[in-house]
């Protein structure tokens, strides 16, 4: 699974971190960092992360 | 003909409902009916980035999941009535749509002020068309703006208007502080100071008696007789539930659509409600049914309601626990953010500063019977991050029972 975050849209709300902590995290500066190619077993939580992103900045590409 | 679920409402709640019906295993037909001509889009930027011109309107469109590629979208024609016992909804164009299951997702519309005066120049912010019209007027040089209502949308629009270079921005509200309903006095006072420092004026404790102007609005008359000169007025005075189409079915429609703890409507297991139109009890708190207009609610309600509906229609016992979402909201105003987790509104009688101070970044806790029920951060990224650390604590709490919280 390939995850793409539009960092021009991202405003560091961090909602994705709650939904998919194995894939998204906030770094020490409070900016979003993420795993771009997570295991397919994490699909459900990554989909939830995409759903709850206030800026709808997360895209899942198969 | 095979089984069909009709989703009435094609905004975020309708889209999430369609997606979650598929996720819950529904393989029958899904028809989504919407009054607006657009595919579902994201509304929060309408008062912020998009209104400010920092993001194009096209950026608002949701990307539907592949699972809803075969959904039948009926856009630009709302539902006008329903006969729930017969399992039929009627559309604006006269079409009668039979259904096996129905999702009520018709949302809210802005409440309008009824006082006398011209309509031209007066705006609301709910749809793309609203925001386009308002943006055209806010970007005129030297514009004087009066925002009626100091809630989420009013405060956000005021901040955006200042950033766009409006000559004057004044927020009017009958309450003594902005956003005091959801936030309580401590944070609302801090919010007022921040807005004033950035050039927003306030006329608080004041109601609107009428509007001046012939063909279009030129001023706002307050109830003490003061007139605020205005080229543009934004009315952000709450919202009205789109439930008229459900009249005549014996439902409790006194404030949105009343649901049970599984989001079912009127005791009918084949009708559920999602989004801000649903008035549901939250088992995490006191069990009192409330509508919640936060952005997280369409997604949360759709997930639960879809499971309940599909379980009923397929004859499976889903064994669902009562719906118990953790509410969350945010609001971006000027360069700062408000971020909330939990239910601060239930704990406004016992507000404590958990970190920082109200003049800078601050984190505030709201308590009921000594227990933390909500946190709100005001400030920059550090404060918001601090709020997030309390989220797991709020989630871990056992659901509060009716005897724990007096209603």
Tab-separated table of C-alpha atoms in Angstrom:
chain	number	residue	atom	x	y	z
A	1	UNK	CA	0.000	0.000	0.000
A	2	UNK	CA	1.293	3.469	-0.861
A	3	UNK	CA	0.378	6.487	1.265
A	4	UNK	CA	0.779	10.040	0.008
A	5	UNK	CA	0.222	13.110	2.186
A	6	UNK	CA	-0.158	16.438	0.436
A	7	UNK	CA	2.163	18.440	2.701
A	8	UNK	CA	0.900	21.676	1.140
A	9	UNK	CA	-2.518	20.871	2.589
A	10	UNK	CA	-1.385	19.292	5.884
A	11	UNK	CA	-1.768	21.627	8.865
A	12	UNK	CA	-0.455	19.255	11.507
A	13	UNK	CA	-3.793	18.549	13.197
A	14	UNK	CA	-2.492	15.085	14.086
A	15	UNK	CA	-5.847	13.302	13.820
A	16	UNK	CA	-4.184	10.672	11.606
A	17	UNK	CA	-1.739	9.883	14.416
A	18	UNK	CA	-4.621	8.719	16.618
A	19	UNK	CA	-6.201	6.682	13.835
A	20	UNK	CA	-3.017	5.001	12.580
A	21	UNK	CA	-0.151	5.415	15.062
A	22	UNK	CA	1.900	2.758	13.257
A	23	UNK	CA	1.990	4.908	10.137
A	24	UNK	CA	1.763	8.548	11.229
A	25	UNK	CA	3.536	10.450	14.003
A	26	UNK	CA	4.331	14.027	14.934
A	27	UNK	CA	8.059	14.740	15.011
A	28	UNK	CA	9.791	16.793	17.711
A	29	UNK	CA	8.871	20.023	15.914
A	30	UNK	CA	5.201	19.094	15.818
A	31	UNK	CA	5.316	18.340	12.088
A	32	UNK	CA	3.813	15.249	10.516
A	33	UNK	CA	6.052	12.307	9.620
A	34	UNK	CA	4.762	9.078	8.082
A	35	UNK	CA	5.610	5.702	6.593
A	36	UNK	CA	4.988	5.985	2.828
A	37	UNK	CA	4.697	2.224	2.175
A	38	UNK	CA	2.987	0.594	5.161
A	39	UNK	CA	2.070	-3.075	5.274
A	40	UNK	CA	-1.275	-3.914	3.702
A	41	UNK	CA	-2.426	-5.304	7.064
A	42	UNK	CA	-2.706	-1.681	8.219
A	43	UNK	CA	-5.144	-0.713	5.463
A	44	UNK	CA	-8.184	-0.295	7.723
A	45	UNK	CA	-6.427	2.097	10.075
A	46	UNK	CA	-4.836	4.064	7.242
A	47	UNK	CA	-8.259	4.438	5.624
A	48	UNK	CA	-9.589	5.747	8.923
A	49	UNK	CA	-6.679	8.190	9.120
A	50	UNK	CA	-7.542	9.456	5.643
A	51	UNK	CA	-11.190	9.837	6.686
A	52	UNK	CA	-10.432	11.894	9.795
A	53	UNK	CA	-7.872	14.255	8.216
A	54	UNK	CA	-9.475	17.722	8.521
A	55	UNK	CA	-7.749	18.887	5.336
A	56	UNK	CA	-8.349	15.591	3.479
A	57	UNK	CA	-4.647	15.595	2.674
A	58	UNK	CA	-4.066	11.813	2.871
A	59	UNK	CA	-4.361	9.687	-0.250
A	60	UNK	CA	-4.041	5.908	-0.453
A	61	UNK	CA	-2.595	4.621	-3.716
A	62	UNK	CA	-2.677	0.886	-4.227
B	1	UNK	CA	-35.389	-5.549	-8.178
B	2	UNK	CA	-32.668	-6.147	-5.601
B	3	UNK	CA	-32.456	-4.602	-2.175
B	4	UNK	CA	-31.619	-0.903	-1.962
B	5	UNK	CA	-30.497	1.527	0.722
B	6	UNK	CA	-31.302	5.181	0.099
B	7	UNK	CA	-29.036	7.771	1.702
B	8	UNK	CA	-30.849	11.108	1.955
B	9	UNK	CA	-28.147	13.779	1.931
B	10	UNK	CA	-24.971	13.940	-0.171
B	11	UNK	CA	-22.571	15.836	2.025
B	12	UNK	CA	-19.867	14.311	4.197
B	13	UNK	CA	-22.369	12.264	6.230
B	14	UNK	CA	-23.950	10.817	3.095
B	15	UNK	CA	-20.598	9.920	1.567
B	16	UNK	CA	-19.296	8.331	4.749
B	17	UNK	CA	-22.566	6.435	5.138
B	18	UNK	CA	-22.264	4.988	1.619
B	19	UNK	CA	-18.646	3.993	2.255
B	20	UNK	CA	-19.417	2.473	5.633
B	21	UNK	CA	-22.385	0.522	4.259
B	22	UNK	CA	-19.926	-1.171	1.913
B	23	UNK	CA	-17.407	-1.637	4.720
B	24	UNK	CA	-20.169	-3.265	6.808
B	25	UNK	CA	-20.775	-5.784	4.035
B	26	UNK	CA	-23.775	-4.318	2.198
B	27	UNK	CA	-23.649	-5.575	-1.389
B	28	UNK	CA	-27.052	-4.316	-2.519
B	29	UNK	CA	-27.765	-1.057	-4.309
B	30	UNK	CA	-27.012	2.309	-2.690
B	31	UNK	CA	-28.620	5.539	-3.911
B	32	UNK	CA	-27.410	8.855	-2.480
B	33	UNK	CA	-29.714	11.845	-2.947
B	34	UNK	CA	-28.461	15.429	-2.503
B	35	UNK	CA	-29.977	18.884	-2.925
B	36	UNK	CA	-26.686	20.538	-3.936
B	37	UNK	CA	-25.356	19.929	-7.467
B	38	UNK	CA	-21.872	19.033	-6.167
B	39	UNK	CA	-20.357	15.727	-5.191
B	40	UNK	CA	-19.646	15.689	-1.418
B	41	UNK	CA	-17.105	18.288	-0.333
B	42	UNK	CA	-15.325	19.394	2.810
B	43	UNK	CA	-16.957	22.417	4.445
B	44	UNK	CA	-14.547	23.697	7.155
B	45	UNK	CA	-12.226	25.517	4.679
B	46	UNK	CA	-15.227	27.535	3.431
B	47	UNK	CA	-14.780	29.936	6.352
B	48	UNK	CA	-10.975	29.765	6.356
B	49	UNK	CA	-8.495	28.732	3.621
B	50	UNK	CA	-10.948	28.827	0.722
B	51	UNK	CA	-12.568	32.075	1.829
B	52	UNK	CA	-9.075	33.532	2.184
B	53	UNK	CA	-8.169	32.421	-1.338
B	54	UNK	CA	-5.309	30.230	-0.094
B	55	UNK	CA	-6.955	27.067	-1.464
B	56	UNK	CA	-9.087	26.682	-4.586
B	57	UNK	CA	-12.704	25.577	-4.380
B	58	UNK	CA	-11.768	22.461	-6.356
B	59	UNK	CA	-9.559	21.345	-3.448
B	60	UNK	CA	-12.655	20.787	-1.289
B	61	UNK	CA	-13.954	17.696	-3.085
B	62	UNK	CA	-13.747	14.473	-1.108
B	63	UNK	CA	-12.163	11.519	-2.869
B	64	UNK	CA	-14.747	8.723	-2.543
B	65	UNK	CA	-13.389	5.271	-1.781
B	66	UNK	CA	-13.287	2.705	-4.579
B	67	UNK	CA	-15.958	0.720	-2.732
B	68	UNK	CA	-18.621	3.305	-3.637
B	69	UNK	CA	-17.837	3.454	-7.361
B	70	UNK	CA	-21.188	1.787	-8.139
B	71	UNK	CA	-23.277	4.114	-5.973
B	72	UNK	CA	-26.117	5.886	-7.759
B	73	UNK	CA	-25.748	9.640	-7.077
B	74	UNK	CA	-28.889	11.768	-7.525
B	75	UNK	CA	-27.544	15.296	-7.143
B	76	UNK	CA	-29.287	18.632	-7.461
B	77	UNK	CA	-32.620	17.209	-6.330
B	78	UNK	CA	-33.350	16.978	-2.626
B	79	UNK	CA	-35.813	14.748	-0.831
B	80	UNK	CA	-39.152	16.445	-0.194
B	81	UNK	CA	-41.095	13.810	1.729
B	82	UNK	CA	-41.012	10.270	3.019
B	83	UNK	CA	-43.511	7.556	3.889
B	84	UNK	CA	-41.398	5.504	6.224
B	85	UNK	CA	-44.019	2.807	6.842
B	86	UNK	CA	-44.233	2.238	3.062
B	87	UNK	CA	-40.434	2.573	2.711
B	88	UNK	CA	-40.591	5.300	0.065
B	89	UNK	CA	-38.927	8.715	-0.260
B	90	UNK	CA	-40.073	11.343	-2.738
B	91	UNK	CA	-37.606	13.613	-4.530
B	92	UNK	CA	-37.993	17.236	-5.610
B	93	UNK	CA	-38.539	16.183	-9.207
B	94	UNK	CA	-41.404	13.891	-8.170
B	95	UNK	CA	-39.455	10.635	-8.370
B	96	UNK	CA	-40.553	8.065	-5.786
B	97	UNK	CA	-37.650	5.961	-4.544
B	98	UNK	CA	-38.517	2.742	-2.715
B	99	UNK	CA	-35.991	1.519	-0.192
B	100	UNK	CA	-35.231	-1.376	2.105
B	101	UNK	CA	-33.067	0.771	4.372
B	102	UNK	CA	-32.841	4.556	4.774
B	103	UNK	CA	-30.008	6.737	6.070
B	104	UNK	CA	-31.079	10.227	7.141
B	105	UNK	CA	-28.141	12.529	6.375
B	106	UNK	CA	-29.805	15.779	5.344
B	107	UNK	CA	-27.818	17.943	7.739
B	108	UNK	CA	-28.471	21.539	8.672
B	109	UNK	CA	-28.939	24.884	6.969
B	110	UNK	CA	-27.989	28.299	8.363
B	111	UNK	CA	-30.554	30.037	10.511
B	112	UNK	CA	-31.434	33.464	9.086
B	113	UNK	CA	-32.244	36.662	10.960
B	114	UNK	CA	-35.845	37.651	10.440
B	115	UNK	CA	-35.569	41.318	11.382
B	116	UNK	CA	-36.554	43.957	8.791
B	117	UNK	CA	-34.265	45.294	6.061
B	118	UNK	CA	-32.819	44.400	2.669
B	119	UNK	CA	-31.447	40.922	1.949
B	120	UNK	CA	-28.723	41.897	-0.551
B	121	UNK	CA	-25.299	42.054	1.059
B	122	UNK	CA	-26.247	39.579	3.776
B	123	UNK	CA	-24.449	36.237	3.672
B	124	UNK	CA	-24.290	32.861	5.354
B	125	UNK	CA	-21.476	30.314	5.099
B	126	UNK	CA	-22.517	26.724	4.567
B	127	UNK	CA	-22.115	25.890	0.880
B	128	UNK	CA	-19.589	26.462	-1.898
B	129	UNK	CA	-22.012	28.937	-3.474
B	130	UNK	CA	-22.229	30.838	-0.155
B	131	UNK	CA	-18.458	31.091	0.198
B	132	UNK	CA	-17.955	32.136	-3.430
B	133	UNK	CA	-20.464	34.949	-3.050
B	134	UNK	CA	-18.981	36.108	0.239
B	135	UNK	CA	-15.409	35.997	-1.050
B	136	UNK	CA	-16.321	38.262	-3.976
B	137	UNK	CA	-17.616	40.864	-1.534
B	138	UNK	CA	-14.918	40.549	1.142
B	139	UNK	CA	-12.169	41.230	-1.381
B	140	UNK	CA	-13.555	44.620	-2.424
B	141	UNK	CA	-11.212	47.406	-1.228
B	142	UNK	CA	-12.175	49.231	1.955
B	143	UNK	CA	-15.012	46.894	2.768
B	144	UNK	CA	-16.708	47.185	6.165
B	145	UNK	CA	-17.883	43.855	7.535
B	146	UNK	CA	-20.324	43.090	10.333
B	147	UNK	CA	-20.453	39.488	11.519
B	148	UNK	CA	-23.579	38.612	13.478
B	149	UNK	CA	-22.887	35.721	15.847
B	150	UNK	CA	-19.630	35.025	17.707
B	151	UNK	CA	-19.565	31.246	17.394
B	152	UNK	CA	-17.188	29.040	15.400
B	153	UNK	CA	-18.079	30.345	11.957
B	154	UNK	CA	-18.442	33.964	13.035
B	155	UNK	CA	-15.023	34.026	14.712
B	156	UNK	CA	-13.364	32.252	11.786
B	157	UNK	CA	-14.921	34.524	9.179
B	158	UNK	CA	-13.966	37.621	11.198
B	159	UNK	CA	-10.342	36.451	11.330
B	160	UNK	CA	-10.345	35.686	7.597
B	161	UNK	CA	-11.872	39.078	6.769
B	162	UNK	CA	-9.138	40.870	8.745
B	163	UNK	CA	-6.489	38.848	6.919
B	164	UNK	CA	-8.071	39.797	3.584
B	165	UNK	CA	-7.616	43.469	4.466
B	166	UNK	CA	-11.182	44.498	5.287
B	167	UNK	CA	-11.295	48.083	6.551
B	168	UNK	CA	-13.494	47.247	9.525
B	169	UNK	CA	-14.616	43.937	10.988
B	170	UNK	CA	-17.110	43.984	13.855
B	171	UNK	CA	-18.612	40.902	15.525
B	172	UNK	CA	-22.025	41.288	17.184
B	173	UNK	CA	-23.422	38.820	19.705
B	174	UNK	CA	-26.008	38.959	22.494
B	175	UNK	CA	-23.683	36.974	24.774
B	176	UNK	CA	-20.879	38.779	26.641
B	177	UNK	CA	-17.982	36.788	25.105
B	178	UNK	CA	-17.171	34.992	21.833
B	179	UNK	CA	-17.680	31.208	21.773
B	180	UNK	CA	-18.594	31.276	25.446
B	181	UNK	CA	-21.150	28.498	24.949
B	182	UNK	CA	-18.686	25.770	23.939
B	183	UNK	CA	-15.631	27.181	25.774
B	184	UNK	CA	-16.749	28.813	29.028
B	185	UNK	CA	-15.583	32.197	30.312
B	186	UNK	CA	-11.884	31.615	30.856
B	187	UNK	CA	-10.997	30.682	27.280
B	188	UNK	CA	-13.656	32.908	25.756
B	189	UNK	CA	-12.033	35.889	27.500
B	190	UNK	CA	-8.625	34.880	26.151
B	191	UNK	CA	-10.140	34.479	22.682
B	192	UNK	CA	-11.731	37.937	22.817
B	193	UNK	CA	-8.394	39.537	23.683
B	194	UNK	CA	-6.611	37.759	20.833
B	195	UNK	CA	-9.186	38.858	18.285
B	196	UNK	CA	-9.115	42.458	19.522
B	197	UNK	CA	-5.311	42.535	19.345
B	198	UNK	CA	-5.565	41.504	15.700
B	199	UNK	CA	-8.028	44.204	14.757
B	200	UNK	CA	-11.454	42.597	15.189
B	201	UNK	CA	-13.974	44.834	16.961
B	202	UNK	CA	-16.786	43.467	19.087
B	203	UNK	CA	-20.291	44.634	19.995
B	204	UNK	CA	-21.145	42.128	22.702
B	205	UNK	CA	-24.288	41.895	24.774
B	206	UNK	CA	-26.075	43.329	21.756
B	207	UNK	CA	-28.838	41.955	19.583
B	208	UNK	CA	-29.674	42.957	16.017
B	209	UNK	CA	-32.919	44.928	15.576
B	210	UNK	CA	-32.772	45.409	11.811
B	211	UNK	CA	-30.777	46.342	8.738
B	212	UNK	CA	-30.469	49.730	7.017
B	213	UNK	CA	-30.320	50.253	3.279
B	214	UNK	CA	-32.618	50.365	0.262
B	215	UNK	CA	-31.533	47.853	-2.391
B	216	UNK	CA	-28.795	46.381	-0.257
B	217	UNK	CA	-27.593	46.516	3.306
B	218	UNK	CA	-25.655	49.637	4.403
B	219	UNK	CA	-25.838	49.224	8.165
B	220	UNK	CA	-26.769	46.973	11.062
B	221	UNK	CA	-29.095	48.418	13.698
B	222	UNK	CA	-28.451	47.072	17.184
B	223	UNK	CA	-31.200	46.765	19.758
B	224	UNK	CA	-29.897	49.795	21.682
B	225	UNK	CA	-30.293	51.906	18.528
B	226	UNK	CA	-26.595	51.976	17.578
B	227	UNK	CA	-25.984	51.634	13.839
B	228	UNK	CA	-22.869	49.856	12.566
B	229	UNK	CA	-22.030	50.868	8.989
B	230	UNK	CA	-21.721	47.726	6.871
B	231	UNK	CA	-21.019	46.890	3.232
B	232	UNK	CA	-21.186	43.179	3.968
B	233	UNK	CA	-23.032	41.301	6.696
B	234	UNK	CA	-22.330	37.689	7.639
B	235	UNK	CA	-25.065	35.922	9.590
B	236	UNK	CA	-23.601	33.104	11.672
B	237	UNK	CA	-26.408	32.631	14.150
B	238	UNK	CA	-26.732	28.882	14.299
B	239	UNK	CA	-28.478	26.387	12.112
B	240	UNK	CA	-31.793	24.696	11.436
B	241	UNK	CA	-32.190	20.958	10.845
B	242	UNK	CA	-33.316	19.830	7.402
B	243	UNK	CA	-36.034	17.498	8.628
B	244	UNK	CA	-39.229	18.908	7.096
B	245	UNK	CA	-39.235	16.062	4.586
B	246	UNK	CA	-39.719	13.628	7.489
B	247	UNK	CA	-42.885	15.346	8.759
B	248	UNK	CA	-45.952	13.146	9.052
B	249	UNK	CA	-44.109	10.013	10.152
B	250	UNK	CA	-44.669	10.406	13.877
B	251	UNK	CA	-40.991	11.133	14.601
B	252	UNK	CA	-39.527	13.414	17.276
B	253	UNK	CA	-38.146	16.204	15.061
B	254	UNK	CA	-38.020	18.891	17.769
B	255	UNK	CA	-34.248	19.380	17.242
B	256	UNK	CA	-32.927	17.266	14.401
B	257	UNK	CA	-33.949	13.607	14.303
B	258	UNK	CA	-34.069	11.797	17.632
B	259	UNK	CA	-32.295	8.432	17.546
B	260	UNK	CA	-31.730	5.608	19.993
B	261	UNK	CA	-28.283	4.495	21.178
B	262	UNK	CA	-27.750	2.651	17.865
B	263	UNK	CA	-28.670	5.737	15.802
B	264	UNK	CA	-31.987	4.160	14.769
B	265	UNK	CA	-34.901	6.489	14.143
B	266	UNK	CA	-38.468	6.242	15.461
B	267	UNK	CA	-38.090	2.650	16.628
B	268	UNK	CA	-37.669	1.573	12.989
B	269	UNK	CA	-34.659	-0.729	12.613
B	270	UNK	CA	-34.450	0.056	8.895
B	271	UNK	CA	-34.005	3.839	9.366
B	272	UNK	CA	-30.840	5.386	10.852
B	273	UNK	CA	-29.558	8.958	11.075
B	274	UNK	CA	-26.004	10.276	10.723
B	275	UNK	CA	-24.189	13.603	10.933
B	276	UNK	CA	-25.286	16.826	12.575
B	277	UNK	CA	-28.986	16.172	11.959
B	278	UNK	CA	-28.906	13.161	14.324
B	279	UNK	CA	-29.845	13.815	17.968
B	280	UNK	CA	-28.288	10.840	19.688
B	281	UNK	CA	-27.461	9.805	23.255
B	282	UNK	CA	-23.723	9.382	23.862
B	283	UNK	CA	-23.128	6.437	26.198
B	284	UNK	CA	-19.736	7.941	27.111
B	285	UNK	CA	-21.529	10.724	28.959
B	286	UNK	CA	-24.961	11.168	30.440
B	287	UNK	CA	-27.143	9.454	27.863
B	288	UNK	CA	-28.978	12.692	27.066
B	289	UNK	CA	-29.718	12.912	23.343
B	290	UNK	CA	-27.964	15.872	21.695
B	291	UNK	CA	-27.128	16.983	18.195
B	292	UNK	CA	-23.395	17.526	17.659
B	293	UNK	CA	-22.209	19.781	14.840
B	294	UNK	CA	-18.515	18.896	15.042
B	295	UNK	CA	-16.755	17.766	11.887
B	296	UNK	CA	-15.824	14.362	13.360
B	297	UNK	CA	-19.458	13.368	13.850
B	298	UNK	CA	-20.472	12.408	10.278
B	299	UNK	CA	-17.613	9.898	10.140
B	300	UNK	CA	-18.254	8.521	13.649
B	301	UNK	CA	-22.019	8.236	13.224
B	302	UNK	CA	-21.774	6.735	9.733
B	303	UNK	CA	-19.503	3.948	10.919
B	304	UNK	CA	-21.840	2.941	13.724
B	305	UNK	CA	-25.152	3.502	11.932
B	306	UNK	CA	-24.051	1.541	8.856
B	307	UNK	CA	-23.198	-1.480	10.994
B	308	UNK	CA	-26.563	-1.304	12.770
B	309	UNK	CA	-28.511	-0.944	9.532
B	310	UNK	CA	-26.682	-3.641	7.572
B	311	UNK	CA	-26.959	-6.051	10.501
B	312	UNK	CA	-30.716	-5.576	10.550
B	313	UNK	CA	-31.186	-5.853	6.786
B	314	UNK	CA	-29.051	-8.977	6.522
B	315	UNK	CA	-30.523	-10.631	9.600
B	316	UNK	CA	-27.244	-10.747	11.470
B	317	UNK	CA	-26.875	-9.819	15.134
B	318	UNK	CA	-24.093	-7.228	15.114
B	319	UNK	CA	-23.850	-7.230	18.927
B	320	UNK	CA	-23.138	-3.514	18.794
B	321	UNK	CA	-22.308	-1.636	21.975
B	322	UNK	CA	-24.174	1.666	22.383
B	323	UNK	CA	-22.713	4.527	20.334
B	324	UNK	CA	-20.103	6.351	22.453
B	325	UNK	CA	-17.917	8.633	20.356
B	326	UNK	CA	-15.198	10.867	21.822
B	327	UNK	CA	-16.133	14.295	20.479
B	328	UNK	CA	-13.397	16.473	19.042
B	329	UNK	CA	-13.352	19.872	17.391
B	330	UNK	CA	-10.885	22.418	16.172
B	331	UNK	CA	-11.068	25.974	14.947
B	332	UNK	CA	-8.387	27.996	13.163
B	333	UNK	CA	-8.575	31.750	13.784
B	334	UNK	CA	-5.821	34.156	12.775
B	335	UNK	CA	-2.580	32.219	13.364
B	336	UNK	CA	-3.795	30.271	16.380
B	337	UNK	CA	-5.850	27.140	16.788
B	338	UNK	CA	-8.435	25.868	19.246
B	339	UNK	CA	-8.348	22.089	19.678
B	340	UNK	CA	-10.819	20.203	21.854
B	341	UNK	CA	-11.171	16.598	22.952
B	342	UNK	CA	-14.033	15.240	25.030
B	343	UNK	CA	-17.053	17.243	26.160
B	344	UNK	CA	-15.910	20.566	27.653
B	345	UNK	CA	-19.493	21.801	27.526
B	346	UNK	CA	-20.386	19.341	30.297
B	347	UNK	CA	-17.633	20.665	32.589
B	348	UNK	CA	-17.874	24.443	32.317
B	349	UNK	CA	-18.618	24.738	36.047
B	350	UNK	CA	-15.113	23.534	37.002
B	351	UNK	CA	-12.493	24.884	34.611
B	352	UNK	CA	-8.805	24.592	35.448
B	353	UNK	CA	-5.675	25.700	33.617
B	354	UNK	CA	-3.694	22.493	33.105
B	355	UNK	CA	-0.697	24.069	31.392
B	356	UNK	CA	0.527	27.454	30.197
B	357	UNK	CA	-1.395	30.674	30.753
B	358	UNK	CA	-4.350	32.268	28.990
B	359	UNK	CA	-2.205	35.120	27.651
B	360	UNK	CA	-0.063	32.719	25.633
B	361	UNK	CA	-0.420	29.027	24.771
B	362	UNK	CA	-2.827	27.495	27.225
B	363	UNK	CA	-4.386	24.104	27.933
B	364	UNK	CA	-7.605	24.055	29.917
B	365	UNK	CA	-9.398	21.120	31.573
B	366	UNK	CA	-13.153	20.893	32.124
B	367	UNK	CA	-14.376	18.796	35.044
B	368	UNK	CA	-17.629	17.361	36.256
B	369	UNK	CA	-17.918	15.885	39.747
B	370	UNK	CA	-14.150	16.229	39.952
B	371	UNK	CA	-13.491	14.144	36.831
B	372	UNK	CA	-11.916	15.491	33.670
B	373	UNK	CA	-14.536	15.411	30.889
B	374	UNK	CA	-12.840	17.588	28.257
B	375	UNK	CA	-9.707	19.536	27.355
B	376	UNK	CA	-9.295	22.537	25.074
B	377	UNK	CA	-6.012	24.020	23.876
B	378	UNK	CA	-5.681	27.567	22.588
B	379	UNK	CA	-2.511	28.659	20.867
B	380	UNK	CA	0.163	27.163	18.686
B	381	UNK	CA	1.258	23.644	17.858
B	382	UNK	CA	2.740	22.969	21.309
B	383	UNK	CA	-0.558	23.639	23.073
B	384	UNK	CA	-2.459	21.509	20.586
B	385	UNK	CA	0.029	18.683	21.096
B	386	UNK	CA	-0.455	18.967	24.854
B	387	UNK	CA	-4.219	18.593	24.419
B	388	UNK	CA	-3.689	15.475	22.345
B	389	UNK	CA	-1.810	13.867	25.232
B	390	UNK	CA	-5.013	14.000	27.298
B	391	UNK	CA	-7.032	12.328	24.583
B	392	UNK	CA	-6.118	8.795	25.638
B	393	UNK	CA	-7.019	9.614	29.229
B	394	UNK	CA	-10.439	10.850	28.095
B	395	UNK	CA	-10.879	7.700	26.009
B	396	UNK	CA	-9.862	5.338	28.804
B	397	UNK	CA	-12.423	6.729	31.193
B	398	UNK	CA	-15.282	4.348	31.712
B	399	UNK	CA	-18.393	5.706	30.131
B	400	UNK	CA	-20.012	7.962	32.688
B	401	UNK	CA	-23.367	6.753	33.786
B	402	UNK	CA	-26.615	8.615	34.212
B	403	UNK	CA	-26.276	8.588	37.991
B	404	UNK	CA	-22.707	9.949	37.688
B	405	UNK	CA	-23.821	13.081	35.918
B	406	UNK	CA	-27.026	14.828	36.856
B	407	UNK	CA	-28.957	15.863	33.793
